[in-house]
Short mmCIF file of C-alpha atoms in Angstrom, two decimals:
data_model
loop_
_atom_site.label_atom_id
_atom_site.label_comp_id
_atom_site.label_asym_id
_atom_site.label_seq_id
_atom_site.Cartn_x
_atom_site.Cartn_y
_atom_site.Cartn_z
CA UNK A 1 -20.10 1.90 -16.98
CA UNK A 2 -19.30 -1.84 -16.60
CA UNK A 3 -17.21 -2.60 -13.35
CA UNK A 4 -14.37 -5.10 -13.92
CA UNK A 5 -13.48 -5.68 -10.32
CA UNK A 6 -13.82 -3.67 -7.14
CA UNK A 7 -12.43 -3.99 -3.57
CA UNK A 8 -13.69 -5.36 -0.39
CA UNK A 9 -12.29 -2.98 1.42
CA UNK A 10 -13.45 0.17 -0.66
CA UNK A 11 -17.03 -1.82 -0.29
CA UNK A 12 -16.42 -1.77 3.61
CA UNK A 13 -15.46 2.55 3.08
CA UNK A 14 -18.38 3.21 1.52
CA UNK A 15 -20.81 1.68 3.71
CA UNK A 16 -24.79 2.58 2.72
CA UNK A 17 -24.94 6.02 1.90
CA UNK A 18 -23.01 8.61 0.94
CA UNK A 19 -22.06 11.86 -0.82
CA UNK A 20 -19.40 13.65 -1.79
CA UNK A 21 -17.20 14.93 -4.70
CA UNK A 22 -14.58 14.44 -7.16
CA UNK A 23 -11.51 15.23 -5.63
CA UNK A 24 -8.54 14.42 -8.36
CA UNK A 25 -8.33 13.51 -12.03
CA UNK A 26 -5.45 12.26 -13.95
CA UNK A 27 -4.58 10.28 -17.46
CA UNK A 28 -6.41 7.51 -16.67
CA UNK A 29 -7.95 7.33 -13.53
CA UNK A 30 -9.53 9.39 -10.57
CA UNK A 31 -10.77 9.62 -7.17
CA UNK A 32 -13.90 10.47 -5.62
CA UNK A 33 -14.19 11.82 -1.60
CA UNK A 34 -17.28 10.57 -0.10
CA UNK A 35 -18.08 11.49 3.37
CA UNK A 36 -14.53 11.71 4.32
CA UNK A 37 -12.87 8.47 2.66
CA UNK A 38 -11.19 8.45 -1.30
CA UNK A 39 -12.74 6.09 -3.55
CA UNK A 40 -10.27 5.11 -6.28
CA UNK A 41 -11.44 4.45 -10.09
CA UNK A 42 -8.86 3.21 -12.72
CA UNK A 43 -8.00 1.36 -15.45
CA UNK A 44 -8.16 -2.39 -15.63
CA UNK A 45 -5.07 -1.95 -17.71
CA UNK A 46 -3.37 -0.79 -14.03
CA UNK A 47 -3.16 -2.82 -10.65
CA UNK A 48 -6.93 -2.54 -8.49
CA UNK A 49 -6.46 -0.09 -5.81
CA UNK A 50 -7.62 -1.44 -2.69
CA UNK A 51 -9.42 1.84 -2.51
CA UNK A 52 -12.10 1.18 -5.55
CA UNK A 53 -12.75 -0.12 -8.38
CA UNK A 54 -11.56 -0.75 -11.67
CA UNK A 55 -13.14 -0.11 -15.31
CA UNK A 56 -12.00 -1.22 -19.12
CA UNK A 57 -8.88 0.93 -20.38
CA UNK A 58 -11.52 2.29 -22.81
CA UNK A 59 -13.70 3.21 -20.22
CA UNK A 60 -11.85 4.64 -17.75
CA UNK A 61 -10.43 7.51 -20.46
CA UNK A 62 -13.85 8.40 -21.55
CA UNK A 63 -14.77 9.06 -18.32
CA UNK A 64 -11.64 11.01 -17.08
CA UNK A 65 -12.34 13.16 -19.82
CA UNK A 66 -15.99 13.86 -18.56
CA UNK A 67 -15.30 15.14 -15.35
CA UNK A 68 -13.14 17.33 -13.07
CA UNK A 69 -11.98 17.95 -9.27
CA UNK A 70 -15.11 19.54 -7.68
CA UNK A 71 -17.77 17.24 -9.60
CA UNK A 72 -20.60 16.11 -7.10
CA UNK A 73 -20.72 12.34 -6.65
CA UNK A 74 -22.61 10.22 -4.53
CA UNK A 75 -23.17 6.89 -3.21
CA UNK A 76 -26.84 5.33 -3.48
CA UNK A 77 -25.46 1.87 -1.55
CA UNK A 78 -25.41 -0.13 -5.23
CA UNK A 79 -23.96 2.66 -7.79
CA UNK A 80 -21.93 5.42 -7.38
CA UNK A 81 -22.65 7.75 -9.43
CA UNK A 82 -20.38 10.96 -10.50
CA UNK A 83 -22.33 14.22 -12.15
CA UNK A 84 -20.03 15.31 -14.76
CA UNK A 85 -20.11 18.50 -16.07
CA UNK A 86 -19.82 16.89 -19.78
CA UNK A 87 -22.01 13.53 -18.80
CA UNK A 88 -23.46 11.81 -15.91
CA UNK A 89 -21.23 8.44 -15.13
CA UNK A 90 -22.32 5.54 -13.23
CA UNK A 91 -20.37 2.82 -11.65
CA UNK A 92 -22.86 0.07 -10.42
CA UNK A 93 -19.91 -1.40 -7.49
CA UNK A 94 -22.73 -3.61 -5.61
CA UNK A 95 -22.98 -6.11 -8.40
CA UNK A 96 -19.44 -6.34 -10.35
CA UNK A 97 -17.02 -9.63 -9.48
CA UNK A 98 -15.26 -8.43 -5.98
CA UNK A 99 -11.73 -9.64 -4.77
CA UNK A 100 -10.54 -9.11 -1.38
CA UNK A 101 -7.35 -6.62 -0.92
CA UNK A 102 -6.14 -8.05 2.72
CA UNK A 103 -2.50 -9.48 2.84
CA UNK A 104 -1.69 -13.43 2.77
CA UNK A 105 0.40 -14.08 5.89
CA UNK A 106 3.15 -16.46 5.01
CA UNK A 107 4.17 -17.39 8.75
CA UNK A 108 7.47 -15.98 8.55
CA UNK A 109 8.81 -18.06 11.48
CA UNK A 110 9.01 -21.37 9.34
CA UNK A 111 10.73 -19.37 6.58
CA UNK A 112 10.60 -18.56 3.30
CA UNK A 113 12.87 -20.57 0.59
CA UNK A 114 12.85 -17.72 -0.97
CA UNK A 115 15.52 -15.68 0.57
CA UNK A 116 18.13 -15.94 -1.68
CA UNK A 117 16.41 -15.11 -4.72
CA UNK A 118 14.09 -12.35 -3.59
CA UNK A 119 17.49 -10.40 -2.37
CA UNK A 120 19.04 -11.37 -5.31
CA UNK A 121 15.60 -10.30 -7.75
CA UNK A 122 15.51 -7.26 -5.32
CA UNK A 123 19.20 -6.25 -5.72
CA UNK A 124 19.15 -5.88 -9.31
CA UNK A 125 16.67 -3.06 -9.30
CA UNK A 126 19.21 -0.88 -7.60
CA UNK A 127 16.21 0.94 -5.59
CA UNK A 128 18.80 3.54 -3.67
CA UNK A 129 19.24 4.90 -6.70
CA UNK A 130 15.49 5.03 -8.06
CA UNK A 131 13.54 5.90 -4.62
CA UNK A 132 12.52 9.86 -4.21
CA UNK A 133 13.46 9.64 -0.45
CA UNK A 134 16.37 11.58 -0.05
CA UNK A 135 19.18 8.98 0.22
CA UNK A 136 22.98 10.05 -0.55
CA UNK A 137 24.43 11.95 2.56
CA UNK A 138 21.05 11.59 4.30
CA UNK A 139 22.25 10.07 7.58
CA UNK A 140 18.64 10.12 8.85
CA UNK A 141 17.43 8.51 5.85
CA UNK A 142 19.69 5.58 6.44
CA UNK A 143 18.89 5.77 10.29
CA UNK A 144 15.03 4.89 9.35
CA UNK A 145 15.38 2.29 7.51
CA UNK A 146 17.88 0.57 9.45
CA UNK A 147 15.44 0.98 12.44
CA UNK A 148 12.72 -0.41 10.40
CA UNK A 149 14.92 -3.16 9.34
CA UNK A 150 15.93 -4.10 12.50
CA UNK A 151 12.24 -4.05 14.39
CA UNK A 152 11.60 -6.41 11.64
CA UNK A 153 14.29 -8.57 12.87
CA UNK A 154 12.79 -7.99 16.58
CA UNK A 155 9.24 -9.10 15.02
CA UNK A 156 11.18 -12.73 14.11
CA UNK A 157 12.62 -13.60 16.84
CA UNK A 158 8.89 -12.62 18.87
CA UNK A 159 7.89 -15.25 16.31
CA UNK A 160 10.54 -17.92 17.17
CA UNK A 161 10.16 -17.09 21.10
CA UNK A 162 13.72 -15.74 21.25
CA UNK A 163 13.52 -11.92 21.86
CA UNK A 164 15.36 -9.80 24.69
CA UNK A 165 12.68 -7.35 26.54
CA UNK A 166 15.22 -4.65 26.47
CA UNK A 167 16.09 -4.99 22.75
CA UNK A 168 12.47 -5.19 21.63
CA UNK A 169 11.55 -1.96 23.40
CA UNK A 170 14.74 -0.11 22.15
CA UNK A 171 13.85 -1.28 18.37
CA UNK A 172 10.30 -0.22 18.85
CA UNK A 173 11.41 3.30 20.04
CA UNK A 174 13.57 3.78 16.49
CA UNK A 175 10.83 2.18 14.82
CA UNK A 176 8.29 4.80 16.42
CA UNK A 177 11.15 7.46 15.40
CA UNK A 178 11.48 6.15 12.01
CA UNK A 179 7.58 6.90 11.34
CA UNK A 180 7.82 9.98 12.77
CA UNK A 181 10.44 11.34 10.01
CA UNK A 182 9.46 9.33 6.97
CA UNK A 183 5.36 10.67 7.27
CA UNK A 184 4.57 12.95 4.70
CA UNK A 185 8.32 13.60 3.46
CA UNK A 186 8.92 14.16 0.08
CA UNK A 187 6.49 15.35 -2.90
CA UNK A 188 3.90 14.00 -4.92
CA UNK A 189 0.28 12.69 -4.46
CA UNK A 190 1.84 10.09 -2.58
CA UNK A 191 4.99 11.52 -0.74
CA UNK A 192 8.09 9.13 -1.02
CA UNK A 193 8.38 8.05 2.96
CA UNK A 194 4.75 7.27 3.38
CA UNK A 195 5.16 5.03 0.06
CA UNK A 196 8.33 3.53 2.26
CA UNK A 197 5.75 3.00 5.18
CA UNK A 198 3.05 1.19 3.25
CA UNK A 199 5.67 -1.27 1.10
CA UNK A 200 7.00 -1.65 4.67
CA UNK A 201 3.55 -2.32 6.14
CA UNK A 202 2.68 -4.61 3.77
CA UNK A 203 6.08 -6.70 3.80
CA UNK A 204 5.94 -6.96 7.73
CA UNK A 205 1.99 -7.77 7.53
CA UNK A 206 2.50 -10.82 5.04
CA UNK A 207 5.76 -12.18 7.50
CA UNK A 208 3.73 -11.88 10.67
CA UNK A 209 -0.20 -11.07 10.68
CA UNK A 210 -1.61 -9.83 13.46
CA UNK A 211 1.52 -10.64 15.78
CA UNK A 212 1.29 -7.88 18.78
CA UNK A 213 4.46 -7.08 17.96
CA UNK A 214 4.16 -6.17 14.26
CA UNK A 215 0.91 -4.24 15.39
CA UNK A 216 2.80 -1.47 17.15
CA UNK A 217 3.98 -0.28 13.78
CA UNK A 218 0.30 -0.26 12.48
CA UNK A 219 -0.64 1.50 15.88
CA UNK A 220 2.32 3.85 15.27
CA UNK A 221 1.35 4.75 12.06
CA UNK A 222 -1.76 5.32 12.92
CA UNK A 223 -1.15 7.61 15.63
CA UNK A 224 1.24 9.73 13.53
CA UNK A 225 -0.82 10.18 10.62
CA UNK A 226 -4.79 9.48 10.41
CA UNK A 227 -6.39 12.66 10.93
CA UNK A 228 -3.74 14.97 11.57
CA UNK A 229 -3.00 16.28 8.37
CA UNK A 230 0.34 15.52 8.44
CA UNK A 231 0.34 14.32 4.54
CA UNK A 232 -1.82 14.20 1.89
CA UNK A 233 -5.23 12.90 1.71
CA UNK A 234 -4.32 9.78 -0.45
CA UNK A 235 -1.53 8.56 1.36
CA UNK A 236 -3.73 9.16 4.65
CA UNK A 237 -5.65 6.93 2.74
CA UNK A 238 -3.52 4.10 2.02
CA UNK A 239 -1.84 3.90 5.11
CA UNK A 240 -5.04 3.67 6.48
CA UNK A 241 -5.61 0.80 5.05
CA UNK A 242 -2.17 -1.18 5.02
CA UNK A 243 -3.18 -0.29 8.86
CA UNK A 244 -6.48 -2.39 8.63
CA UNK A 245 -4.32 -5.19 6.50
CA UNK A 246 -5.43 -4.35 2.89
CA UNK A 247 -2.92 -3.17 -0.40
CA UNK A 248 -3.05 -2.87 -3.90
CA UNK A 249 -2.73 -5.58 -6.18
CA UNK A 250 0.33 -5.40 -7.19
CA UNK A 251 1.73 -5.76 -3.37
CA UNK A 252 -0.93 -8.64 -3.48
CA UNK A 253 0.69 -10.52 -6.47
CA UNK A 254 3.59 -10.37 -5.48
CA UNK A 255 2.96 -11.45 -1.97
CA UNK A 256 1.35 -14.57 -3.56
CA UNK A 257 4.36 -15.22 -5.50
CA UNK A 258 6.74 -15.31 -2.44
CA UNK A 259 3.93 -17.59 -0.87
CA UNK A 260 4.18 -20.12 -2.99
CA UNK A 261 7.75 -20.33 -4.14
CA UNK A 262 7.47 -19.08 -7.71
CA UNK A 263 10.71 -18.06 -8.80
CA UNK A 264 10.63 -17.39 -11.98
CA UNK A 265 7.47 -14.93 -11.46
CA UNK A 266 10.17 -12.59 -8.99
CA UNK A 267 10.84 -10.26 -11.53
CA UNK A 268 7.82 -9.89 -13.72
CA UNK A 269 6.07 -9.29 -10.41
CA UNK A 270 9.00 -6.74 -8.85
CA UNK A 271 8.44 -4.80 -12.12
CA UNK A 272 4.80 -4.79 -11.68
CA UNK A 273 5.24 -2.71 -8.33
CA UNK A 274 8.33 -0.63 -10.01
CA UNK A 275 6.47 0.88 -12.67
CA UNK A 276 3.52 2.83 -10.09
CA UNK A 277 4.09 6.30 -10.25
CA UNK A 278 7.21 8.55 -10.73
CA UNK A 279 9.23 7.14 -7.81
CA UNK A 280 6.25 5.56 -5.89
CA UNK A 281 6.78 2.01 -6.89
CA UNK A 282 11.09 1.85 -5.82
CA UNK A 283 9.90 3.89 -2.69
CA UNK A 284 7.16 1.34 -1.73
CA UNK A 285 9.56 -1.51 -2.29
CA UNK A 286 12.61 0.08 -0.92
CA UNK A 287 10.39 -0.20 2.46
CA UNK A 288 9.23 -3.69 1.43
CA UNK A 289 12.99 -5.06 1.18
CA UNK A 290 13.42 -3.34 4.99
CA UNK A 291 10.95 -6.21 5.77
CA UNK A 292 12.59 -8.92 4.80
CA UNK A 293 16.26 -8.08 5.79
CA UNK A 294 15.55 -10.14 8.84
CA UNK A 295 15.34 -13.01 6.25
CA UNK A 296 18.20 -12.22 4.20
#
């Protein structure tokens, strides 16, 4: 099957060899578990997952339709190569065009120009009342994201040279508490606080890089979740990877947009992120918005 783009970073999972199997199907799309790490293959019609690849709309439904959870797969270092029960498929990832996943950094120190209209693009969306998180009358709910919110703050004024040793290491505790009750909560594939924790991830990784300060989230999240089974093996899998710097496209895009001061692109690029999932897509940006309150 022909390839339309695949990720640097799912190139970097892979590595030379492996094998594996299929481990879920769904409409249009599916994902493959290869000595440990998911391999994501969708639709070119949806955002590339900075997990795999991506194949024409056309494509990608023929080939959901050809195999099921269980399948053996493998990876020969060029193809991988998944051995449907209806058909053998083949998805030659060394050669097709390949786009790196990591988040732009925007130095968040010499600001945006963008702060009024990102609240204002982000405000219309009315997230609180579209995220899967349990919001109204959850105290601790509110509690996280504050705490998330405000370490962001701590992260600018690291930036600008201004912070208060005492405040920093009080943020960074409710920080480390706020990752400790939004891991794994709430349903789905993709449970609605660790979608929160990557739209967060990616928000503060685009305002301040590799700032130590930013990285004890990353470490945090880290600690709480890779390997311990605390959530399910996809969002183990993303957060992984927010962790090492890299997101979907749609996080990308929209990053990009915010970089360079296109306005009129907010929305169309807000959407973009809205419509992943049942409630993944106003969880991941509730989390993103925490981000940039510190701007706002």
């Amino acid at each position: 099957m022909n390839v339309s783009s695949v990720s640097d970073y799912a190139l970097k999972l892979l590595g030379e060899r492996a094998q594996g199997s299929v481990h879920s199907v769904f409409a249009t799309s599916f994902n493959v578990e290869l000595a440990g790490e998911l391999i994501h293959i969708g639709s070119e019609d949806a955002p590339l997952s900075c997990l795999g690849a991506t194949v024409a709309a056309g494509e990608a439904s023929l080939a959901v339709r050809a195999i099921e959870a269980g399948d053996p797969a493998e990876w020969d270092g060029r193809s991988l190569v998944v051995r449907g029960r209806a058909r053998t498929l083949a998805f030659d990832l060394a050669h097709a065009p390949r786009r790196s996943m990591r988040v732009p950094h925007a130095l968040a120190a010499e600001g945006m120009g963008l702060d009024a209209e990102l609240y204002r693009a982000l405000d219309s969306l009315h997230l609180a009342e579209r995220i899967g998180l349990p919001w109204e009358g959850e105290e601790r709910s509110h509690t996280a994201l504050m705490s998330l919110a405000r370490f962001s703050s701590m992260c600018l004024a690291h930036a600008l040279g201004y912070e208060n040793p005492v405040r920093v290491e009080a943020a960074s505790r409710a920080m480390s508490g706020a990752v400790g009750y939004l891991v794994g909560r709430g349903l789905g594939l993709t449970p609605s606080g660790d979608d929160v924790l990557c739209g967060f991830g990616c928000g503060l990784r685009f305002l301040y890089g590799v700032d130590p300060l930013a990285q004890r989230f990353f470490d945090d999240v880290a600690a709480a979740v890779l390997g311990r089974g605390k959530t399910t093996a996809v969002s183990e899998a993303y957060l992984a990877a927010i962790c090492e710097g890299y997101a979907n496209a749609d996080y990308l895009e929209l990053c990009e947009t915010l970089r360079s001061h296109e306005v009129a692109m907010l929305p169309t690029r807000l959407s973009r992120v809205l419509e992943v999932g049942h409630t993944s897509g106003a969880d991941g940006l509730f989390g993103f918005a925490a981000a940039f309150c510190c701007l706002m």
